[in-house]
mmCIF file of C-alpha atoms in Angstrom:
data_model
loop_
_atom_site.group_PDB
_atom_site.id
_atom_site.type_symbol
_atom_site.label_atom_id
_atom_site.label_comp_id
_atom_site.label_asym_id
_atom_site.label_seq_id
_atom_site.Cartn_x
_atom_site.Cartn_y
_atom_site.Cartn_z
ATOM 1 C CA MET R 1 104.553 63.139 79.268
ATOM 2 C CA ILE R 2 105.892 62.218 75.797
ATOM 3 C CA THR R 3 102.550 62.565 74.006
ATOM 4 C CA ASP R 4 100.393 65.640 74.538
ATOM 5 C CA GLU R 5 98.225 65.712 77.637
ATOM 6 C CA ARG R 6 94.869 65.757 75.824
ATOM 7 C CA THR R 7 95.682 62.690 73.739
ATOM 8 C CA SER R 8 96.973 60.765 76.748
ATOM 9 C CA THR R 9 93.895 61.670 78.803
ATOM 10 C CA PHE R 10 91.586 60.530 76.001
ATOM 11 C CA ILE R 11 93.405 57.210 75.550
ATOM 12 C CA ASP R 12 93.287 56.599 79.302
ATOM 13 C CA SER R 13 89.562 57.362 79.363
ATOM 14 C CA VAL R 14 88.712 54.708 76.779
ATOM 15 C CA SER R 15 91.015 52.060 78.254
ATOM 16 C CA GLY R 16 88.536 51.256 81.013
ATOM 17 C CA PRO R 17 89.064 50.788 84.753
ATOM 18 C CA ASN R 18 91.106 48.147 86.513
ATOM 19 C CA THR R 19 89.782 45.897 89.241
ATOM 20 C CA PRO R 20 88.436 47.744 92.314
ATOM 21 C CA TYR R 21 91.475 46.701 94.376
ATOM 22 C CA LEU R 22 93.943 48.025 91.782
ATOM 23 C CA GLU R 23 91.948 51.245 91.479
ATOM 24 C CA GLU R 24 92.141 51.635 95.257
ATOM 25 C CA LEU R 25 95.912 51.034 95.268
ATOM 26 C CA GLU R 26 96.438 53.526 92.460
ATOM 27 C CA ILE R 27 94.439 56.268 94.196
ATOM 28 C CA LYS R 28 96.359 55.675 97.428
ATOM 29 C CA ALA R 29 99.730 55.789 95.617
ATOM 30 C CA HIS R 30 98.875 59.086 93.916
ATOM 31 C CA LYS R 31 97.742 60.625 97.211
ATOM 32 C CA GLU R 32 101.007 59.608 98.886
ATOM 33 C CA GLY R 33 103.194 60.655 95.953
ATOM 34 C CA ILE R 34 104.437 57.126 95.306
ATOM 35 C CA PRO R 35 105.293 56.541 91.633
ATOM 36 C CA ILE R 36 103.564 53.582 90.001
ATOM 37 C CA ILE R 37 103.306 52.449 86.395
ATOM 38 C CA ARG R 38 101.295 54.894 84.330
ATOM 39 C CA ARG R 39 98.024 54.087 82.602
ATOM 40 C CA ALA R 40 99.634 53.718 79.161
ATOM 41 C CA THR R 41 102.188 51.330 80.640
ATOM 42 C CA GLN R 42 99.381 49.373 82.267
ATOM 43 C CA SER R 43 97.568 49.020 78.941
ATOM 44 C CA LEU R 44 100.690 47.746 77.195
ATOM 45 C CA LEU R 45 101.480 45.289 79.992
ATOM 46 C CA LYS R 46 97.902 43.990 79.900
ATOM 47 C CA PHE R 47 98.243 43.397 76.145
ATOM 48 C CA ILE R 48 101.599 41.625 76.498
ATOM 49 C CA LEU R 49 100.320 39.402 79.298
ATOM 50 C CA ALA R 50 97.293 38.404 77.223
ATOM 51 C CA ASP R 51 99.327 37.818 74.061
ATOM 52 C CA LEU R 52 102.470 36.087 75.339
ATOM 53 C CA LYS R 53 100.976 34.454 78.439
ATOM 54 C CA PRO R 54 104.286 34.364 80.378
ATOM 55 C CA ALA R 55 104.366 31.737 83.118
ATOM 56 C CA SER R 56 107.257 33.373 84.963
ATOM 57 C CA VAL R 57 107.987 37.076 85.426
ATOM 58 C CA LEU R 58 110.856 38.844 87.199
ATOM 59 C CA GLU R 59 110.288 42.425 88.306
ATOM 60 C CA LEU R 60 113.082 44.748 89.446
ATOM 61 C CA GLY R 61 111.499 47.391 91.672
ATOM 62 C CA THR R 62 108.440 46.374 93.694
ATOM 63 C CA ALA R 63 107.614 49.694 95.413
ATOM 64 C CA THR R 64 104.148 49.092 96.885
ATOM 65 C CA ALA R 65 103.604 46.004 94.683
ATOM 66 C CA PHE R 66 101.061 47.707 92.407
ATOM 67 C CA SER R 67 102.667 46.446 89.203
ATOM 68 C CA ALA R 68 103.254 42.941 90.582
ATOM 69 C CA ILE R 69 99.600 42.707 91.625
ATOM 70 C CA PHE R 70 98.610 44.148 88.239
ATOM 71 C CA MET R 71 100.546 41.425 86.414
ATOM 72 C CA ALA R 72 99.144 38.722 88.679
ATOM 73 C CA THR R 73 95.632 40.062 88.021
ATOM 74 C CA TYR R 74 95.870 40.123 84.239
ATOM 75 C CA GLY R 75 98.314 37.251 83.679
ATOM 76 C CA GLN R 76 97.223 33.649 83.204
ATOM 77 C CA ASN R 77 98.718 31.197 85.689
ATOM 78 C CA VAL R 78 101.705 33.521 86.052
ATOM 79 C CA HIS R 79 104.173 33.654 88.932
ATOM 80 C CA ILE R 80 106.009 36.900 89.646
ATOM 81 C CA ASP R 81 109.287 37.244 91.525
ATOM 82 C CA THR R 82 109.650 40.902 92.500
ATOM 83 C CA ILE R 83 112.673 42.583 94.102
ATOM 84 C CA GLU R 84 112.679 45.505 96.531
ATOM 85 C CA ASN R 85 115.433 46.974 98.709
ATOM 86 C CA TYR R 86 113.668 49.895 100.442
ATOM 87 C CA GLU R 87 112.560 48.679 103.867
ATOM 88 C CA LYS R 88 109.654 51.113 104.193
ATOM 89 C CA ARG R 89 108.201 49.970 100.864
ATOM 90 C CA ILE R 90 108.729 46.275 101.676
ATOM 91 C CA ALA R 91 106.330 46.279 104.624
ATOM 92 C CA GLU R 92 103.617 48.005 102.599
ATOM 93 C CA ALA R 93 104.197 45.761 99.583
ATOM 94 C CA LYS R 94 103.853 42.614 101.707
ATOM 95 C CA GLN R 95 100.570 43.849 103.120
ATOM 96 C CA ASN R 96 99.234 44.795 99.690
ATOM 97 C CA ILE R 97 100.158 41.402 98.251
ATOM 98 C CA GLU R 98 98.415 39.649 101.120
ATOM 99 C CA ASP R 99 95.311 41.851 100.822
ATOM 100 C CA SER R 100 95.163 41.295 97.051
ATOM 101 C CA GLY R 101 94.778 37.535 97.426
ATOM 102 C CA PHE R 102 97.787 36.886 95.166
ATOM 103 C CA GLY R 103 100.171 35.702 97.868
ATOM 104 C CA ASN R 104 100.705 32.398 96.049
ATOM 105 C CA ALA R 105 101.377 34.118 92.720
ATOM 106 C CA ILE R 106 103.861 36.761 93.929
ATOM 107 C CA THR R 107 107.184 36.205 95.707
ATOM 108 C CA LEU R 108 108.718 39.342 97.200
ATOM 109 C CA ILE R 109 112.517 39.081 97.354
ATOM 110 C CA GLU R 110 114.178 41.551 99.691
ATOM 111 C CA GLY R 111 117.587 42.939 98.796
ATOM 112 C CA ASP R 112 119.677 44.932 96.354
ATOM 113 C CA ALA R 113 118.453 44.215 92.827
ATOM 114 C CA GLN R 114 121.942 43.679 91.373
ATOM 115 C CA SER R 115 122.904 41.197 94.076
ATOM 116 C CA VAL R 116 119.586 39.363 93.864
ATOM 117 C CA ILE R 117 119.624 38.913 90.093
ATOM 118 C CA GLU R 118 123.225 37.679 90.219
ATOM 119 C CA GLU R 119 122.174 35.075 92.794
ATOM 120 C CA LEU R 120 119.197 34.069 90.648
ATOM 121 C CA ALA R 121 121.425 33.709 87.588
ATOM 122 C CA ALA R 122 123.925 31.621 89.546
ATOM 123 C CA GLY R 123 121.033 29.342 90.479
ATOM 124 C CA GLU R 124 120.192 28.945 86.779
ATOM 125 C CA LYS R 125 116.758 30.549 87.079
ATOM 126 C CA SER R 126 115.063 31.677 83.886
ATOM 127 C CA TYR R 127 112.052 33.841 83.113
ATOM 128 C CA ASP R 128 109.628 34.354 80.262
ATOM 129 C CA MET R 129 109.421 38.076 80.976
ATOM 130 C CA ILE R 130 111.513 40.600 82.908
ATOM 131 C CA PHE R 131 110.209 44.045 83.870
ATOM 132 C CA ILE R 132 112.810 46.631 84.922
ATOM 133 C CA ASP R 133 111.448 49.575 86.909
ATOM 134 C CA ALA R 134 114.175 50.175 89.496
ATOM 135 C CA ALA R 135 117.109 52.590 89.894
ATOM 136 C CA LYS R 136 117.448 54.201 86.468
ATOM 137 C CA ALA R 137 121.214 54.715 86.672
ATOM 138 C CA GLN R 138 121.617 50.958 87.193
ATOM 139 C CA TYR R 139 119.747 49.723 84.106
ATOM 140 C CA LEU R 140 123.021 49.298 82.228
ATOM 141 C CA ASN R 141 124.452 47.180 85.056
ATOM 142 C CA TYR R 142 121.310 45.041 85.193
ATOM 143 C CA LEU R 143 121.327 44.280 81.471
ATOM 144 C CA PRO R 144 123.969 41.490 81.205
ATOM 145 C CA VAL R 145 122.479 39.520 84.110
ATOM 146 C CA CYS R 146 118.906 40.040 82.929
ATOM 147 C CA LYS R 147 119.903 38.631 79.543
ATOM 148 C CA LYS R 148 121.177 35.497 81.279
ATOM 149 C CA LEU R 149 117.933 35.179 83.214
ATOM 150 C CA LEU R 150 115.714 35.671 80.160
ATOM 151 C CA ARG R 151 114.872 32.574 78.139
ATOM 152 C CA THR R 152 115.285 32.697 74.366
ATOM 153 C CA GLY R 153 112.075 34.148 72.972
ATOM 154 C CA GLY R 154 111.359 35.929 76.270
ATOM 155 C CA ILE R 155 110.668 39.653 76.541
ATOM 156 C CA LEU R 156 112.581 42.288 78.508
ATOM 157 C CA ILE R 157 110.615 45.453 79.311
ATOM 158 C CA SER R 158 112.301 48.588 80.634
ATOM 159 C CA ASP R 159 110.174 51.433 81.994
ATOM 160 C CA ASN R 160 110.808 55.189 82.315
ATOM 161 C CA VAL R 161 113.618 55.407 79.771
ATOM 162 C CA LEU R 162 112.894 58.804 78.172
ATOM 163 C CA PHE R 163 112.714 61.178 81.178
ATOM 164 C CA ASP R 164 109.587 62.926 79.895
ATOM 165 C CA GLY R 165 111.421 63.557 76.636
ATOM 166 C CA ASP R 166 114.511 65.094 78.243
ATOM 167 C CA ILE R 167 116.643 62.155 77.078
ATOM 168 C CA VAL R 168 117.005 63.906 73.700
ATOM 169 C CA LEU R 169 118.624 66.958 75.322
ATOM 170 C CA SER R 170 122.325 67.561 75.780
ATOM 171 C CA ARG R 171 123.535 66.527 79.244
ATOM 172 C CA PHE R 172 124.258 70.224 79.890
ATOM 173 C CA ALA R 173 120.604 71.080 79.291
ATOM 174 C CA VAL R 174 119.351 68.847 82.109
ATOM 175 C CA ARG R 175 119.646 69.588 85.815
ATOM 176 C CA ARG R 176 123.111 68.908 87.204
ATOM 177 C CA ARG R 177 121.772 66.336 89.668
ATOM 178 C CA ASP R 178 120.178 64.385 86.780
ATOM 179 C CA ARG R 179 123.190 64.309 84.472
ATOM 180 C CA THR R 180 124.606 60.980 85.624
ATOM 181 C CA ILE R 181 121.258 59.213 85.229
ATOM 182 C CA HIS R 182 120.746 60.975 81.878
ATOM 183 C CA SER R 183 124.129 59.773 80.564
ATOM 184 C CA ARG R 184 123.685 56.249 81.910
ATOM 185 C CA MET R 185 120.236 55.909 80.367
ATOM 186 C CA ARG R 186 121.548 57.053 77.004
ATOM 187 C CA GLU R 187 124.247 54.384 77.268
ATOM 188 C CA TYR R 188 121.612 51.819 78.178
ATOM 189 C CA LEU R 189 119.434 52.683 75.188
ATOM 190 C CA ARG R 190 122.403 52.373 72.852
ATOM 191 C CA ALA R 191 123.513 49.093 74.421
ATOM 192 C CA ILE R 192 120.093 47.471 74.346
ATOM 193 C CA SER R 193 119.426 48.654 70.780
ATOM 194 C CA GLU R 194 122.778 47.403 69.444
ATOM 195 C CA ASP R 195 122.841 44.084 71.326
ATOM 196 C CA GLU R 196 122.862 41.166 68.863
ATOM 197 C CA GLU R 197 120.987 38.947 71.324
ATOM 198 C CA LEU R 198 118.061 41.350 71.531
ATOM 199 C CA VAL R 199 115.579 42.784 69.065
ATOM 200 C CA THR R 200 114.497 46.068 70.645
ATOM 201 C CA THR R 201 111.957 48.787 70.032
ATOM 202 C CA ILE R 202 111.757 52.064 71.963
ATOM 203 C CA LEU R 203 108.203 53.286 72.526
ATOM 204 C CA PRO R 204 107.400 56.952 73.333
ATOM 205 C CA ILE R 205 104.469 56.110 75.604
ATOM 206 C CA ALA R 206 104.039 57.095 79.253
ATOM 207 C CA ASP R 207 107.622 58.009 80.258
ATOM 208 C CA GLY R 208 109.149 55.851 77.539
ATOM 209 C CA MET R 209 109.547 52.078 77.410
ATOM 210 C CA THR R 210 111.715 49.552 75.618
ATOM 211 C CA LEU R 211 110.568 46.104 74.551
ATOM 212 C CA SER R 212 113.325 43.606 73.777
ATOM 213 C CA VAL R 213 112.942 40.014 72.623
ATOM 214 C CA LYS R 214 115.857 37.649 73.207
ATOM 215 C CA VAL R 215 116.849 35.800 70.049
ATOM 216 C CA GLU R 216 119.318 33.071 69.163
ATOM 217 C CA VAL R 217 122.613 34.253 67.661
#
């Protein structure tokens, strides 16, 4: 947690509940140890959906479809394309989407995220909003293609970019198994912050997020 636990708990308590179905999905995910977007992330997404009113969203990393269903719930006439490669999660995600009643608003695309987004870009697809919450070491590889897929004025959101604050540490201070992801995420944050086609802010909420707006150059 980037902010202290008491502050985060208080903010979550005043944010109010989600719909009963989302609450049920969240409880189930926590019981099964499946990571889903945190409450602070949910609040920010809800605000962005209400403010920007994106008609088309691309999500990299469906998991159990909690975040896709969340965006369909709080978006206005929005369609979400969401990508998942883990077969076990795909079956559960499909069932959750069907049970949510948002089958017409959410398209689950099965396959490797990099391959799928390259195919989408080749087909000249474009999106008002892209939400990256997939393999952290691959964010840097996703970036060029996501920029192609994002319309000018659209917003790119990247989740879990600060590793509970450990991103500020030397690579030798993090666990050996995490060093590659740590280094790649640092590269990603530099790349996305220095990119002339993007105006980016890094937010220390939840596990860290970046918001990037695509601009004309």
